[in-house]
PDB file of C-alpha atoms in Angstrom:
ATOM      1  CA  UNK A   1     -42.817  10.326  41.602  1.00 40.00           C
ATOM      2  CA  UNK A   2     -40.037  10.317  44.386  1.00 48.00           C
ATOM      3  CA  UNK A   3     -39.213  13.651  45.498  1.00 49.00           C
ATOM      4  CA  UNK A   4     -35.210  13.899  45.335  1.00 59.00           C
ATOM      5  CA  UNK A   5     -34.761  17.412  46.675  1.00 65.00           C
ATOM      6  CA  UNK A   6     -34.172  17.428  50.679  1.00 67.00           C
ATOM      7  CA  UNK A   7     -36.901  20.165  51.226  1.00 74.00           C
ATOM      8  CA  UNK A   8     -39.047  17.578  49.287  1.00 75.00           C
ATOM      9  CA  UNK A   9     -37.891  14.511  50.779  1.00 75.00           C
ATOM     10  CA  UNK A  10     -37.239  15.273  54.439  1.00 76.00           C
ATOM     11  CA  UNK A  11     -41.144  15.856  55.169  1.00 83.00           C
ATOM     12  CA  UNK A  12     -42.190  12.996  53.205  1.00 81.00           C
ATOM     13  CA  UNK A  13     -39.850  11.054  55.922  1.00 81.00           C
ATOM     14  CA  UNK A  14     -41.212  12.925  58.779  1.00 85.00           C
ATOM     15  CA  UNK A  15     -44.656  11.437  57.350  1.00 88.00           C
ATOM     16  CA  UNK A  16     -43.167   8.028  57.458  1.00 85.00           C
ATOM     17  CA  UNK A  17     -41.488   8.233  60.722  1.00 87.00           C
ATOM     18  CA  UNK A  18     -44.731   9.351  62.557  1.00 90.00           C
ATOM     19  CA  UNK A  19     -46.820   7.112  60.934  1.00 91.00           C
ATOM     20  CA  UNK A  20     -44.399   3.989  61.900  1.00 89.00           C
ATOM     21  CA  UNK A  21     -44.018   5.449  65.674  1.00 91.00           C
ATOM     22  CA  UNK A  22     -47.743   5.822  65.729  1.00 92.00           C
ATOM     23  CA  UNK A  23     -48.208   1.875  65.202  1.00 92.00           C
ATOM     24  CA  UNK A  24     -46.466   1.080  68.345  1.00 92.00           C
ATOM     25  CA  UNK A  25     -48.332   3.429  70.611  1.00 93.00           C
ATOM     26  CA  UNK A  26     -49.149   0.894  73.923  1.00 92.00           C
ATOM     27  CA  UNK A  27     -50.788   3.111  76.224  1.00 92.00           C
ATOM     28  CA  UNK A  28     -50.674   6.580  77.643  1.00 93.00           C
ATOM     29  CA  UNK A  29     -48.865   8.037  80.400  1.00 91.00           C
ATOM     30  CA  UNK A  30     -50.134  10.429  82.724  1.00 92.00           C
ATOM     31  CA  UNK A  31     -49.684  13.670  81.030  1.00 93.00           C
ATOM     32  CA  UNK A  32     -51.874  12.344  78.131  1.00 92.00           C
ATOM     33  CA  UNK A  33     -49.119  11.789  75.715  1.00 91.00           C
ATOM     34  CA  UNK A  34     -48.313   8.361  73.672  1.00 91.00           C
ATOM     35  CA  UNK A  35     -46.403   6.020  75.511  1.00 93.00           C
ATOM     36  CA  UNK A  36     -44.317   3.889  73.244  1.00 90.00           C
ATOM     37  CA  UNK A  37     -42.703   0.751  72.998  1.00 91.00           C
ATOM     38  CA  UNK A  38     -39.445   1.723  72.488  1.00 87.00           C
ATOM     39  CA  UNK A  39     -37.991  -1.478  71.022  1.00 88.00           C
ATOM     40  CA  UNK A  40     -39.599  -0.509  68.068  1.00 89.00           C
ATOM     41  CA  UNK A  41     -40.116   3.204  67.918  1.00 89.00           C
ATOM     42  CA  UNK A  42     -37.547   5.862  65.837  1.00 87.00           C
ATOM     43  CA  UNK A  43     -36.204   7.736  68.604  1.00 87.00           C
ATOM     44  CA  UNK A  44     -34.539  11.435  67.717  1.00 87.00           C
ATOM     45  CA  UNK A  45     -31.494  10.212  67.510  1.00 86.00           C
ATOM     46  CA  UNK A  46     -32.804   7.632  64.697  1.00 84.00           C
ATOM     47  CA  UNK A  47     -34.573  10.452  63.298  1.00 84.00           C
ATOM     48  CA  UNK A  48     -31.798  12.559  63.423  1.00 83.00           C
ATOM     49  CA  UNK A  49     -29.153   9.603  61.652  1.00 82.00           C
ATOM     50  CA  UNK A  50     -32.046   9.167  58.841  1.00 80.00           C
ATOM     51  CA  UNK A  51     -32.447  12.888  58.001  1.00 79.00           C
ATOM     52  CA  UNK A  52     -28.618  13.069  57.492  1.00 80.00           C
ATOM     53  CA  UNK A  53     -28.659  10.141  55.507  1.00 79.00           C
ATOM     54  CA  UNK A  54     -31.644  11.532  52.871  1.00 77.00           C
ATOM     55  CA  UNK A  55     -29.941  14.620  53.254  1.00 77.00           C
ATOM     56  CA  UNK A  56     -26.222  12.717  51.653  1.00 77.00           C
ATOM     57  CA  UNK A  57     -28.577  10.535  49.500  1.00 74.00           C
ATOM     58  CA  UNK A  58     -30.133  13.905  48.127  1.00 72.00           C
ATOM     59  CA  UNK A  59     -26.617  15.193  47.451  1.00 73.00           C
ATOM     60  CA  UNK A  60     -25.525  12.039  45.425  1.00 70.00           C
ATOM     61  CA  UNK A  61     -28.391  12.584  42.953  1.00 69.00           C
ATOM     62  CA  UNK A  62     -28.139  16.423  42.492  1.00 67.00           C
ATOM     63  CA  UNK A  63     -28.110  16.109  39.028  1.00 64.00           C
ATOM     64  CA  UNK A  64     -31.831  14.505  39.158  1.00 61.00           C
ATOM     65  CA  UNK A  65     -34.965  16.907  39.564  1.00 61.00           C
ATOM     66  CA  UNK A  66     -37.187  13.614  39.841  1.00 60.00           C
ATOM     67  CA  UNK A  67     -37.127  10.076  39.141  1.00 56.00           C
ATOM     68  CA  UNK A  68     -40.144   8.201  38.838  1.00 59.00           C
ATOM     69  CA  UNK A  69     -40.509   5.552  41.311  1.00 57.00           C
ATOM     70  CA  UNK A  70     -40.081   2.907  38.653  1.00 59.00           C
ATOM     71  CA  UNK A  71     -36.630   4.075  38.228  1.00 58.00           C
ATOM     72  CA  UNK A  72     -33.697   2.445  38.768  1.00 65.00           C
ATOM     73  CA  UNK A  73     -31.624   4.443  41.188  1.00 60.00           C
ATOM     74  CA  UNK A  74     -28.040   5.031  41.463  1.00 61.00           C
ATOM     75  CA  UNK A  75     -26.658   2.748  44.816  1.00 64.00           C
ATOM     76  CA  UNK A  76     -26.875   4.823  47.998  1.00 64.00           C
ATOM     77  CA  UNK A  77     -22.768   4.822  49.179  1.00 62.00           C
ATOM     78  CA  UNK A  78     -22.283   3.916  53.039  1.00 63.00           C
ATOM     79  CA  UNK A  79     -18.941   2.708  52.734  1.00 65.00           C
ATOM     80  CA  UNK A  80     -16.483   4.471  55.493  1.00 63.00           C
ATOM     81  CA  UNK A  81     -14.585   6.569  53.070  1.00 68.00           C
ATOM     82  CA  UNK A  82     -17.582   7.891  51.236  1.00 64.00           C
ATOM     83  CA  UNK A  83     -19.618   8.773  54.275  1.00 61.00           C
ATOM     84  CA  UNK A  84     -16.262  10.244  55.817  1.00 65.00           C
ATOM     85  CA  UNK A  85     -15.667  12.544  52.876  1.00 68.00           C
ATOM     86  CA  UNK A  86     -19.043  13.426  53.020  1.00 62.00           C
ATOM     87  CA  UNK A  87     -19.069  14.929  56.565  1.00 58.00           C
TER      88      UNK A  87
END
């Protein structure tokens, strides 16, 4: 099942994000921490435009608890005027 409530969702992208920046690890810098390529990595502000987006998504299907995955879901609206009205 697909989780359509943002406390659901949003760590089930977290999951997602780390898991995709931990495939382009290419070495380590001196501190010990992951150094990334960061052609390919989410950066925060990435992270930051995705959250709001599951976030609008999750408002567009309030009137679903959960959908299976198999279900066909309602188009996600990224036009100017409905993201504009939205924030």
């Amino acid at each position: 099942m697909l989780a359509i409530n943002w406390k659901t969702s949003w760590p089930l992208v977290e999951s997602a994000i780390a898991a995709h920046n931990a495939g382009h690890v290419i070495g380590t810098k001196k501190n010990g921490s992951p150094k990334y390529d960061l052609n390919k990595v989410l950066r925060t502000p990435h992270q930051h435009l995705l959250k709001e987006m599951v976030r609008m998504y999750s408002k567009q299907l309030a009137d679903y608890k959960w959908l299976h995955i198999s279900a066909t879901l309602p188009p996600y609206h990224t036009n100017c005027v409905s993201l504009g009205k939205a924030i």
